[in-house]
PDB file of C-alpha atoms in Angstrom:
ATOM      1  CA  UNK A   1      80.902 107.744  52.420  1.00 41.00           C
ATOM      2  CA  UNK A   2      83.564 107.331  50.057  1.00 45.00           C
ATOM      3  CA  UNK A   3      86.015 104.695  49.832  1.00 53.00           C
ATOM      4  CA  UNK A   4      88.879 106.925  50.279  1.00 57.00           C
ATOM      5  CA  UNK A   5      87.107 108.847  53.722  1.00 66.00           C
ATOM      6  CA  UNK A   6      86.544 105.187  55.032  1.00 81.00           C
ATOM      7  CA  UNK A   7      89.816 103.266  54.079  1.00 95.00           C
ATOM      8  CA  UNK A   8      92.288 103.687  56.820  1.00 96.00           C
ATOM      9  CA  UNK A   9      95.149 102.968  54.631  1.00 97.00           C
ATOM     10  CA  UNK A  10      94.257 105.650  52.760  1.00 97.00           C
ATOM     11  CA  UNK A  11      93.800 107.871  55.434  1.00 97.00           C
ATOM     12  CA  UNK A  12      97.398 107.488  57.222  1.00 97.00           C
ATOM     13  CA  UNK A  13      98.943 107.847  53.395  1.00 97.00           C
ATOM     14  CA  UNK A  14      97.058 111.490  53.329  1.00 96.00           C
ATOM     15  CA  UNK A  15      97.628 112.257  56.477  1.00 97.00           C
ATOM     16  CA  UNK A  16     101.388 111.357  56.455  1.00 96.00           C
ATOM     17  CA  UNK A  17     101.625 113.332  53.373  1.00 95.00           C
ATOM     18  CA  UNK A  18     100.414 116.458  55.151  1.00 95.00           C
ATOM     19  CA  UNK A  19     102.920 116.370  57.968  1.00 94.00           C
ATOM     20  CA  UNK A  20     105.624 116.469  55.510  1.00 91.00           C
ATOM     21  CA  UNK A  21     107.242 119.291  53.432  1.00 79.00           C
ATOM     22  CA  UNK A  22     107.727 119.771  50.414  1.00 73.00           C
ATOM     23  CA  UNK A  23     108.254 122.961  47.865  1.00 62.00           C
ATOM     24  CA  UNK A  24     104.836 122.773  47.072  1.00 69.00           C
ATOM     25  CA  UNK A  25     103.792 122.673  51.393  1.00 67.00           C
ATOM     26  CA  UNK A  26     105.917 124.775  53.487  1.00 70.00           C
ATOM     27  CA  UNK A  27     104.095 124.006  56.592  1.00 86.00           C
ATOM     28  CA  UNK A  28     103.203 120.956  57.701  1.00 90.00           C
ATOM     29  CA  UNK A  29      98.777 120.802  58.547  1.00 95.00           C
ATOM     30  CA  UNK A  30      98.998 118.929  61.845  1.00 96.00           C
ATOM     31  CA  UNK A  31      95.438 119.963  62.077  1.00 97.00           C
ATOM     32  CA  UNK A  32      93.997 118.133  59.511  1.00 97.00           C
ATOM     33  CA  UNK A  33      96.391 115.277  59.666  1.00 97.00           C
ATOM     34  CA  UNK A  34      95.827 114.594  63.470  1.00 98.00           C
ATOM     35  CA  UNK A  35      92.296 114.186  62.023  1.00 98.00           C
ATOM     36  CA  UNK A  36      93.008 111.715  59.676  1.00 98.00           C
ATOM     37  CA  UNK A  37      94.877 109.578  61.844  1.00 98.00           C
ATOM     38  CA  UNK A  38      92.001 109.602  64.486  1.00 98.00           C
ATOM     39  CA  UNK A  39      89.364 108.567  61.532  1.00 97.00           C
ATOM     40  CA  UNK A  40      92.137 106.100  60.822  1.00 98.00           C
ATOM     41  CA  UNK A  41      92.752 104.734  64.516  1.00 98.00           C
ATOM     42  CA  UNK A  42      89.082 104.198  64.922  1.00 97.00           C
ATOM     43  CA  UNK A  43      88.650 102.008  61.556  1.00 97.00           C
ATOM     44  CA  UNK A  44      91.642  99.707  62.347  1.00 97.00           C
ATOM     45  CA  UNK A  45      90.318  99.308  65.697  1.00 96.00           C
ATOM     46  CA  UNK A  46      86.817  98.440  64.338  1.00 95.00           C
ATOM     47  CA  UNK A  47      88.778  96.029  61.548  1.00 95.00           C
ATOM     48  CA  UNK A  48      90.279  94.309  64.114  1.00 96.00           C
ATOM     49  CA  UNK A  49      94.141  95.215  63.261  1.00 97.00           C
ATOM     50  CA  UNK A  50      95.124  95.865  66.496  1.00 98.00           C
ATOM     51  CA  UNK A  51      98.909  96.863  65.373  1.00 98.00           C
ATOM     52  CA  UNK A  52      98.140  99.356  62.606  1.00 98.00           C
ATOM     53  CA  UNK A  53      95.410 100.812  65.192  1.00 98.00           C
ATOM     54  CA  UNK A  54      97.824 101.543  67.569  1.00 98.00           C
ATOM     55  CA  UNK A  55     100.632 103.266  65.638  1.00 98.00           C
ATOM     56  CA  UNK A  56      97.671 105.226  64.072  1.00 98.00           C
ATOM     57  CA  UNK A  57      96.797 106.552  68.141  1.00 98.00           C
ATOM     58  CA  UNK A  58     100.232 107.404  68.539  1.00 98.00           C
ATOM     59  CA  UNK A  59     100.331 109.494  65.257  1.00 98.00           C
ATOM     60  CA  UNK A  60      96.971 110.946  66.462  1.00 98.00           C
ATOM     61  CA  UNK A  61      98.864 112.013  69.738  1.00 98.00           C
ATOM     62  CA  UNK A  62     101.520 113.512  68.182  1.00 98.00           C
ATOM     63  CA  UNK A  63      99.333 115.728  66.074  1.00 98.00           C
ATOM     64  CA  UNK A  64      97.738 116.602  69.571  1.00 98.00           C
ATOM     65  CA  UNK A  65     100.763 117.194  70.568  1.00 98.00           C
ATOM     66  CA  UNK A  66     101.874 119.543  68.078  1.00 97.00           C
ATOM     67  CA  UNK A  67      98.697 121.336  68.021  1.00 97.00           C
ATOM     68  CA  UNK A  68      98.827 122.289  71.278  1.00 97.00           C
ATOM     69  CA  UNK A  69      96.176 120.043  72.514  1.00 98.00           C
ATOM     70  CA  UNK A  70      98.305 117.718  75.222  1.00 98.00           C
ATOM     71  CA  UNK A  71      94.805 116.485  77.333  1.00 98.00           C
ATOM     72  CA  UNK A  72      93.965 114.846  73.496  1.00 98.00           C
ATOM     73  CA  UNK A  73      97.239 113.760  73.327  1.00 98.00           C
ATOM     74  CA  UNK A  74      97.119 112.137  76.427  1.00 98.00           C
ATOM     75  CA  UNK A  75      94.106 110.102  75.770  1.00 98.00           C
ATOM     76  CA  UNK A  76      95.036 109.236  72.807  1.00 98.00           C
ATOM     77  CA  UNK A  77      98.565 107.580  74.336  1.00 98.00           C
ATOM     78  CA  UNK A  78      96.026 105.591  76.312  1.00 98.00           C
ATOM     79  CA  UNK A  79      94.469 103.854  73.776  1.00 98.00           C
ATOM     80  CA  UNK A  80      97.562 103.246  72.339  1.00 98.00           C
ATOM     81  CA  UNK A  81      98.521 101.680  75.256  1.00 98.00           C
ATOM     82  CA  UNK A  82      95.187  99.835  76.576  1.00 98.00           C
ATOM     83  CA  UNK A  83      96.065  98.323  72.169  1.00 98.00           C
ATOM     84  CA  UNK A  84      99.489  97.484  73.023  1.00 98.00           C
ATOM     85  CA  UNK A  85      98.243  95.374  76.490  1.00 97.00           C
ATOM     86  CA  UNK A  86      96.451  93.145  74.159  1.00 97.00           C
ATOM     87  CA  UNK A  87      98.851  92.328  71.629  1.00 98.00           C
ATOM     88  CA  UNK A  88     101.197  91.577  74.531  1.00 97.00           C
ATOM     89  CA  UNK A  89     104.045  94.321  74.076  1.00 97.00           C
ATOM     90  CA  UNK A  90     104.565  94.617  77.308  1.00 96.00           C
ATOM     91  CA  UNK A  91     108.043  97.287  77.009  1.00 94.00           C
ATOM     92  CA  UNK A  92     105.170  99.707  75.223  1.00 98.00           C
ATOM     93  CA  UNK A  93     102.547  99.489  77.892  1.00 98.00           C
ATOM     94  CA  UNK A  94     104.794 101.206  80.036  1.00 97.00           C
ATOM     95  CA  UNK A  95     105.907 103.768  77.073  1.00 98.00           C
ATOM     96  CA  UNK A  96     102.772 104.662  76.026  1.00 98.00           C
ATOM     97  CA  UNK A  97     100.895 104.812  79.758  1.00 98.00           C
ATOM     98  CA  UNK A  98     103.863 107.028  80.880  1.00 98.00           C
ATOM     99  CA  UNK A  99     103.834 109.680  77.926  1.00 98.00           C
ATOM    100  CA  UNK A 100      99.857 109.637  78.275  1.00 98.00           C
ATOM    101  CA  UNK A 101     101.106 110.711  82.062  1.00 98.00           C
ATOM    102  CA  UNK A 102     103.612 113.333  81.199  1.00 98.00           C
ATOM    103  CA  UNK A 103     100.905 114.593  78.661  1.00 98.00           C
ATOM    104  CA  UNK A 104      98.130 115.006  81.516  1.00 98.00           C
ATOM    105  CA  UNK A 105     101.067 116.662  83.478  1.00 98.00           C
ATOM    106  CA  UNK A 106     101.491 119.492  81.439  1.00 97.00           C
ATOM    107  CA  UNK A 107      97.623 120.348  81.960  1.00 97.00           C
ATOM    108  CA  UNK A 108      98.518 120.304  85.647  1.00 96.00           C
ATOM    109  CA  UNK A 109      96.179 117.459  86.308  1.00 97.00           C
ATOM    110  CA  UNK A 110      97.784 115.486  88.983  1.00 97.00           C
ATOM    111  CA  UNK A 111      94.913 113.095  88.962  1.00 97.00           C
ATOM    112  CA  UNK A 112      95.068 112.022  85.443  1.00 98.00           C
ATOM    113  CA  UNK A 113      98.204 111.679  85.368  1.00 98.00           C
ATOM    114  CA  UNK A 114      98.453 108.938  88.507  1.00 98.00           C
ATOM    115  CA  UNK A 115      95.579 107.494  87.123  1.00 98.00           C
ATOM    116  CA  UNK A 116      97.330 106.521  83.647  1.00 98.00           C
ATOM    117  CA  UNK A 117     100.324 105.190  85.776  1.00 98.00           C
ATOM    118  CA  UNK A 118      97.836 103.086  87.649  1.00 98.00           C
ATOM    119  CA  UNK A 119      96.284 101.510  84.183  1.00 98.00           C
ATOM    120  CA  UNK A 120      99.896 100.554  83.054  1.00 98.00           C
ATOM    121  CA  UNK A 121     100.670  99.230  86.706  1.00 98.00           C
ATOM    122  CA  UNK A 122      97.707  97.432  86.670  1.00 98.00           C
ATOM    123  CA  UNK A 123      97.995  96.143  82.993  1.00 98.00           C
ATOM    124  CA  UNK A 124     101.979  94.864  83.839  1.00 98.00           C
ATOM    125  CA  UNK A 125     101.265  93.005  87.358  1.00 98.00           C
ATOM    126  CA  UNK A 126     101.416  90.164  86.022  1.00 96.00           C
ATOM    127  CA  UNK A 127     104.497  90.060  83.108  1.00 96.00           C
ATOM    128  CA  UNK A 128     106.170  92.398  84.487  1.00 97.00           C
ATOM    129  CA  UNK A 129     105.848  93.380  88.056  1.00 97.00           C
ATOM    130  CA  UNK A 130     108.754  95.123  88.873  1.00 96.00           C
ATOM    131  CA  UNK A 131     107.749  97.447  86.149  1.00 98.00           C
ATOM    132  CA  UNK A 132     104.742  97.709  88.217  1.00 98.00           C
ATOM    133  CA  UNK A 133     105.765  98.359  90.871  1.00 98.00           C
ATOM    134  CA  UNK A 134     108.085 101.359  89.476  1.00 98.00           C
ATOM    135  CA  UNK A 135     104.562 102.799  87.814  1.00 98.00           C
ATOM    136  CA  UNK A 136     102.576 102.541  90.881  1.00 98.00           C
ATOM    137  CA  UNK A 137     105.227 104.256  93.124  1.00 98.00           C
ATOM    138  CA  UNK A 138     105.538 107.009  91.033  1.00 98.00           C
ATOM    139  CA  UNK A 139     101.730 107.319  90.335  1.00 98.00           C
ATOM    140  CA  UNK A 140     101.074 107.800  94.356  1.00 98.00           C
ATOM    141  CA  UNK A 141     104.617 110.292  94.368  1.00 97.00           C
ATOM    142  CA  UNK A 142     102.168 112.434  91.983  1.00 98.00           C
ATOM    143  CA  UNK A 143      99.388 112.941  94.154  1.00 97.00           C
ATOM    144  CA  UNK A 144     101.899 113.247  97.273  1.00 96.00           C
ATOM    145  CA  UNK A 145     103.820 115.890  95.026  1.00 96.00           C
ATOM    146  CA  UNK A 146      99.933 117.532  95.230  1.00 96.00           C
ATOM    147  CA  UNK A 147      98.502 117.048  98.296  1.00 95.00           C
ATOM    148  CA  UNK A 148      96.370 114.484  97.167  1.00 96.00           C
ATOM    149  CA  UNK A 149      97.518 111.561  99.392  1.00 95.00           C
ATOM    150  CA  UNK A 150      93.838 110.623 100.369  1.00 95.00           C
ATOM    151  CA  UNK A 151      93.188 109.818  96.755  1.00 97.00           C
ATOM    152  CA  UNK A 152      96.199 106.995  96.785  1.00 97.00           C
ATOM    153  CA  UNK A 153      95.091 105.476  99.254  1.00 97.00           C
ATOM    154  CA  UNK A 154      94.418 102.347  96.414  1.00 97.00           C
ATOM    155  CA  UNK A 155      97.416 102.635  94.552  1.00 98.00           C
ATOM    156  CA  UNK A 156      99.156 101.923  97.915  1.00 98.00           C
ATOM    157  CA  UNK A 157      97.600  98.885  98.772  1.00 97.00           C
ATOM    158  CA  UNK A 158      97.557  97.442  95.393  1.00 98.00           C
ATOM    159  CA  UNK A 159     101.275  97.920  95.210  1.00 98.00           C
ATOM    160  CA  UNK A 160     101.799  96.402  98.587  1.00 98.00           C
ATOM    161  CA  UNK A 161     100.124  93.177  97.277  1.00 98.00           C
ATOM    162  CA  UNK A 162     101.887  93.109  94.059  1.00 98.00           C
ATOM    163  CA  UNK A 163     105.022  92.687  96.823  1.00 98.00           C
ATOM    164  CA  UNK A 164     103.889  90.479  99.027  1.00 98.00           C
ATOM    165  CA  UNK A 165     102.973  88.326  95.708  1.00 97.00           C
ATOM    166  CA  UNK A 166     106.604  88.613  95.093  1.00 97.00           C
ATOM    167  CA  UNK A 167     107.264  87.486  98.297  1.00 97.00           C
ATOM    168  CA  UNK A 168     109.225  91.021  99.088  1.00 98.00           C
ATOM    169  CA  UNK A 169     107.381  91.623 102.688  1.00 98.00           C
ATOM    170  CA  UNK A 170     109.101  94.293 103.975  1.00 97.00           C
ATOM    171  CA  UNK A 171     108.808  96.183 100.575  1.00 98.00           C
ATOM    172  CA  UNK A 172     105.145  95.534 101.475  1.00 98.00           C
ATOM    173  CA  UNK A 173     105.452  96.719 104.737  1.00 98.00           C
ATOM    174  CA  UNK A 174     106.889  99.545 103.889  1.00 97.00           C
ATOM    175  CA  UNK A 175     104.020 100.617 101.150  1.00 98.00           C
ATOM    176  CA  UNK A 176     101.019  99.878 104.112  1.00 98.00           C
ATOM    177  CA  UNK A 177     103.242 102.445 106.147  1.00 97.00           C
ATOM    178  CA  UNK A 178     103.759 104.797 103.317  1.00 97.00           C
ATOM    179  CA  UNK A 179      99.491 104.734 103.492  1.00 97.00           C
ATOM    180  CA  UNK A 180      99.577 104.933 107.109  1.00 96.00           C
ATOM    181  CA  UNK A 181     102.206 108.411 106.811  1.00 95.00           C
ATOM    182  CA  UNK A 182      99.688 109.524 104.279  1.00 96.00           C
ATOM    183  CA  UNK A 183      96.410 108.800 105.753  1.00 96.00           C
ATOM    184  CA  UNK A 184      97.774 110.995 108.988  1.00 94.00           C
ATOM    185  CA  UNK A 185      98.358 113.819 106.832  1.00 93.00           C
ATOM    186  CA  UNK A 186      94.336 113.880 105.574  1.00 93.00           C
ATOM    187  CA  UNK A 187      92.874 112.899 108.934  1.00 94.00           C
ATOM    188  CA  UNK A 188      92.122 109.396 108.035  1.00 96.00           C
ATOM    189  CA  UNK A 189      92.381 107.986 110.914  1.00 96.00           C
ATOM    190  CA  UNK A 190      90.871 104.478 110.419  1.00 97.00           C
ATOM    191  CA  UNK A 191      92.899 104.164 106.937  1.00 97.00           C
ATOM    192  CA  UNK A 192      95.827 104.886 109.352  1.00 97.00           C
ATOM    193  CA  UNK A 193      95.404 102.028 111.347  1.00 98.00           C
ATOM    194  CA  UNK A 194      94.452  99.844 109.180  1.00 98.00           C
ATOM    195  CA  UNK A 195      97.871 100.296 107.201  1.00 98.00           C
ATOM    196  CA  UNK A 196      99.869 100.392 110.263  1.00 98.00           C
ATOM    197  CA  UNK A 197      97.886  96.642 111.055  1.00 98.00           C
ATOM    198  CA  UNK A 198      98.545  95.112 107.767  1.00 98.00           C
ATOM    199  CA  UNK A 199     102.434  95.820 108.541  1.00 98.00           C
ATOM    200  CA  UNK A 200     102.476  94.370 111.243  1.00 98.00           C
ATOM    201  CA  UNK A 201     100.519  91.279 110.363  1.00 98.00           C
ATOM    202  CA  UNK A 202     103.171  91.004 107.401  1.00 98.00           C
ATOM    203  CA  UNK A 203     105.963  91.495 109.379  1.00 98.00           C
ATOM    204  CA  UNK A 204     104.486  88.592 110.964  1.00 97.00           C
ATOM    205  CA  UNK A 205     103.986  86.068 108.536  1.00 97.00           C
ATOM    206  CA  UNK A 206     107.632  86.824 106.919  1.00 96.00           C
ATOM    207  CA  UNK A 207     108.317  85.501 110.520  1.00 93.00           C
ATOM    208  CA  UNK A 208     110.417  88.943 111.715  1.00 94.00           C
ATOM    209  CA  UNK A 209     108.679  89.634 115.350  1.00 94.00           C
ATOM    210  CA  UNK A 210     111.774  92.231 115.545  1.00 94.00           C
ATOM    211  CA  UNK A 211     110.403  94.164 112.974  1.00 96.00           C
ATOM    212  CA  UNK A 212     107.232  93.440 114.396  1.00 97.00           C
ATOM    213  CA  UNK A 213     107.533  95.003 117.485  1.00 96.00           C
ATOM    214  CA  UNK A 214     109.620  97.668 116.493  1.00 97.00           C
ATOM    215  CA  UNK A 215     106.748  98.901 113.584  1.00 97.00           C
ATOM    216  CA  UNK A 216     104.135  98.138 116.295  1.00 97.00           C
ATOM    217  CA  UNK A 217     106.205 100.619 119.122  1.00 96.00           C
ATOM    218  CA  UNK A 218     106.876 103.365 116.621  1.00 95.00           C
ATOM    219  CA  UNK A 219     103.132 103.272 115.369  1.00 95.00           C
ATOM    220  CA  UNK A 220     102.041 103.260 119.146  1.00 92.00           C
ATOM    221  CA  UNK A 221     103.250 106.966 119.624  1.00 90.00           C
ATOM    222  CA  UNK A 222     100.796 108.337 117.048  1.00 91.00           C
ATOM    223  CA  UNK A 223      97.463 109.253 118.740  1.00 88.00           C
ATOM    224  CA  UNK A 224      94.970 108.594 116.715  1.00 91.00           C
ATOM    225  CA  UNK A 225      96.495 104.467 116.787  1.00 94.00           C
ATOM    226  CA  UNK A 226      96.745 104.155 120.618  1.00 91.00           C
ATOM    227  CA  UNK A 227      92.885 103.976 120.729  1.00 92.00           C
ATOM    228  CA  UNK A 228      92.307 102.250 118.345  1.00 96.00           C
ATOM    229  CA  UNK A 229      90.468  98.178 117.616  1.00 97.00           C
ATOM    230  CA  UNK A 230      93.765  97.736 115.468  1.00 97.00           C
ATOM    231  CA  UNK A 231      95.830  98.440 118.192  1.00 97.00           C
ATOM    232  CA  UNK A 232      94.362  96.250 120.509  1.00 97.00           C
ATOM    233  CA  UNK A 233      94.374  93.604 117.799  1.00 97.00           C
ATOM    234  CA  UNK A 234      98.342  93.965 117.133  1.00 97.00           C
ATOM    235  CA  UNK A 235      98.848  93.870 121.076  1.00 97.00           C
ATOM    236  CA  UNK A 236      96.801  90.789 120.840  1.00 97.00           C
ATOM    237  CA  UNK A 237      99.022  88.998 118.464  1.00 97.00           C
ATOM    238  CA  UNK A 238     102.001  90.591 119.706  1.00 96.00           C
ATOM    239  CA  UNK A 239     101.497  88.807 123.436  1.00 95.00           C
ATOM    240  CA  UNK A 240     100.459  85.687 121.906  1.00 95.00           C
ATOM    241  CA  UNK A 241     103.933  85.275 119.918  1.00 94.00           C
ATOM    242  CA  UNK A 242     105.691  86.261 123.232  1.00 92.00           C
ATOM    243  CA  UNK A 243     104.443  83.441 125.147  1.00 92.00           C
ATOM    244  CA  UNK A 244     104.459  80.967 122.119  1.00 91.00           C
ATOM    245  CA  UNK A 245     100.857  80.342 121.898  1.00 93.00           C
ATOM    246  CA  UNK A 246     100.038  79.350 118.609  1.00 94.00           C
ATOM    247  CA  UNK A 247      96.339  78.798 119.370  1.00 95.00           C
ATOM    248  CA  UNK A 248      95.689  82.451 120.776  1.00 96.00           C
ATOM    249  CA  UNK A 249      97.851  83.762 117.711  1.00 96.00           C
ATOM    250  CA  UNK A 250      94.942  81.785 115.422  1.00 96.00           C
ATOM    251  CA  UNK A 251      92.107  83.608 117.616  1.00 96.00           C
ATOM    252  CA  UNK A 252      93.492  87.079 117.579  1.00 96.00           C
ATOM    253  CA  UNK A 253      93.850  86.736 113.750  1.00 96.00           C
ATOM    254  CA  UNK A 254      89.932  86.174 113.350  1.00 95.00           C
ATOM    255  CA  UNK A 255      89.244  89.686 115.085  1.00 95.00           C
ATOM    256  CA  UNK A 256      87.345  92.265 113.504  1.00 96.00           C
ATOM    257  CA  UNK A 257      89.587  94.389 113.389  1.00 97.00           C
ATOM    258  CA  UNK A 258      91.879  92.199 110.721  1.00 97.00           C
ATOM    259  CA  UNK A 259      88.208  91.111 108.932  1.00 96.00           C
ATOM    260  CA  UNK A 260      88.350  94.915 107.566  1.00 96.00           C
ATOM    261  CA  UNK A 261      91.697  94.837 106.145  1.00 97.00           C
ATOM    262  CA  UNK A 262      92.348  94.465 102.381  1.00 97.00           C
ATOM    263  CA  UNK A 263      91.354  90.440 101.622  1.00 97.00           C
ATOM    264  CA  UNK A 264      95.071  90.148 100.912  1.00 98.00           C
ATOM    265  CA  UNK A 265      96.394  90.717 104.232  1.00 98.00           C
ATOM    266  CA  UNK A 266      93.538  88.682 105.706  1.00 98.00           C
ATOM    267  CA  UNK A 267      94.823  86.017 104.364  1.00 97.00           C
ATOM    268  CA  UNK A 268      98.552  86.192 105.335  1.00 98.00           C
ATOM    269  CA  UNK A 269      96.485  86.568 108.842  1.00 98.00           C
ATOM    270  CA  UNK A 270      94.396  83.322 108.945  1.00 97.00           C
ATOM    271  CA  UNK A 271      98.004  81.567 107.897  1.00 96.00           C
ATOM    272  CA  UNK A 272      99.867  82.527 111.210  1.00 96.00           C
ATOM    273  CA  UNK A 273     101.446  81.649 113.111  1.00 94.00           C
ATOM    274  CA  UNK A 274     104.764  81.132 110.717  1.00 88.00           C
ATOM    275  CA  UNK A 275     107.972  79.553 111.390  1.00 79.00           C
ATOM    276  CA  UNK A 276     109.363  78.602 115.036  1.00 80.00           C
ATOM    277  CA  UNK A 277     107.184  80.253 117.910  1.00 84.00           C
ATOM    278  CA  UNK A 278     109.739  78.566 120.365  1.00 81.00           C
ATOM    279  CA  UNK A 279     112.644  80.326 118.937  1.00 77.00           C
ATOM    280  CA  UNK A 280     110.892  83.609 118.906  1.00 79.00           C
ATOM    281  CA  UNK A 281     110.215  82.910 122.725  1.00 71.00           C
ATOM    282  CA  UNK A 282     113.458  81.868 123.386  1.00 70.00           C
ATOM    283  CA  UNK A 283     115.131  85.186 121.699  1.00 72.00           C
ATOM    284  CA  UNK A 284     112.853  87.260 124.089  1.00 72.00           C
ATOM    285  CA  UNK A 285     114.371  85.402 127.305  1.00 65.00           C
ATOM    286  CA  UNK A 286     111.144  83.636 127.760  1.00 53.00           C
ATOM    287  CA  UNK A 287     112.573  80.067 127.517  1.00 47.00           C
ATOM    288  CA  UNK A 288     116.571  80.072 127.894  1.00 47.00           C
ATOM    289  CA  UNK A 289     116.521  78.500 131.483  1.00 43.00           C
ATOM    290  CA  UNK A 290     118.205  80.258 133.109  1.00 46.00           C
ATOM    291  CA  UNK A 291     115.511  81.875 136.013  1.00 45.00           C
ATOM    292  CA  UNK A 292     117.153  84.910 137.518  1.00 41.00           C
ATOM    293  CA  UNK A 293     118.250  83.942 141.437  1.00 47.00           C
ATOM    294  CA  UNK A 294     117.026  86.733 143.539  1.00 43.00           C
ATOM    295  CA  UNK A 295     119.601  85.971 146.257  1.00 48.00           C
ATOM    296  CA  UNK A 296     122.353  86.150 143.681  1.00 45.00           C
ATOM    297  CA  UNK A 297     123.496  89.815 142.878  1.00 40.00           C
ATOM    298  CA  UNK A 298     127.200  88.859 141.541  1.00 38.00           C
TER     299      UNK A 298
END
């Protein structure tokens, strides 16, 4: 191999001189430049310069691009942006990951596309979260957009930990609900109750029986629920923070039923109960002492 076919300088200076126009090149060879800057991508990558590998990907997808190639394209916006996790520019993670989305998009591959949301999600959780949050949302809105609910069923829970990390519990309610909502649409009945649980159990631990109750009453009129070990486990709880017992709220949080939840709900179980039981009681009419006097009916 030449010097020239191997030296990725080289290669970006020819390719770069194809895509441009001149009076001696009235059309610009995309073709043969968008091979170039793969050749190129690949040689900085194996030289270790992480920077000049990436802007030589997203040159790469651009030739994709204009050659009519968007699935290349795509993939190509996902190296750039698996390169652009490790040198920490976190603004372009989301960039590139999003692009590589709208690329798989115009293939009409739904899948694809969440699942290059997901990557960015999951390469953001921790420097920028909200960010995260934003790409995981819309990656399961794709596969809702396409019937594909059952296969989001991840992306759901991993965004509903991301918020109770954040300490935003109802946002993380809301998600295990969002799975619940889309588990009933596929049939999957145990996935179902298992989000509708882990709502309830967070509603818990941010200390809001209200909220509590309510979820647990609305998710009560769906069938499938009503039967279920889940239910009985959130009726469980539910009784044990009406009468105030902390020690029967610690055993119905070691049932089965929550053992099968995702490992991050399990533990926001084993930590109740949370806050003031006595209040809780107290709010209900359990504790306010004032016993109604049958004889009275003023």
């Amino acid at each position: 191999m030449s010097s020239s076919s191997s030296d990725p300088e080289k290669l970006m200076a020819k390719a770069d001189k194809l895509t441009k126009l001149s009076f001696t090149r009235w059309n610009a060879d995309w073709k043969s430049a968008t091979a170039l800057y793969e050749q190129a991508a690949i040689a900085y990558r194996f030289r270790k310069d992480n920077e000049k590998a990436k802007d030589a990907f997203e040159k790469a997808s651009k030739g994709q691009e204009m050659i009519s190639s968007p699935w290349d394209a795509a993939k190509h916006m996902e190296s750039a942006g698996a390169i652009a996790k490790e040198l920490g520019l976190w603004n372009e993670v989301s960039d590139f990951y999003r692009r590589a989305s709208e690329f798989y998009r115009e293939c009409g591959r739904s899948q694809p596309a969440s699942d290059a949301l997901a990557k960015g999600a999951s390469a953001l959780e921790d420097k920028a979260p909200e960010e995260a949050i934003k790409l995981y949302d819309d990656a399961c809105a794709l596969l809702e957009d396409d019937g594909k609910e059952q296969m989001a069923f991840d992306l759901y829970r991993a965004a509903a930990n991301l918020y109770v990390k954040l300490e935003k519990y109802s946002d993380a309610a809301a998600f295990h609900l969002r799975l619940g909502s889309a588990a009933d649409k596929c049939n999957a009945i145990n996935s179902q109750c298992k989000g509708y649980l882990s709502a309830i159990i967070i509603y818990l631990y941010a200390h809001d029986f209200q909220q509590a109750q309510k979820c647990y009453n609305d998710c009560s009129g769906v069938q499938g629920f009503q039967s279920s070990d889940q239910n009985r486990c959130a009726m469980k709880l539910l009784a044990a923070y009406e009468e105030g017992d902390a020690e029967e709220i610690k055993r119905a949080a070691q049932s089965t039923a929550i053992n099968h939840l995702d490992h991050v709900v399990i533990r926001l179980a084993r930590k109740l109960p949370t806050g003031d039981l006595q209040a809780i009681k107290k709010d209900l009419g359990g504790d306010d002492g004032d016993e109604l006097d049958e004889d009275d009916l003023t």
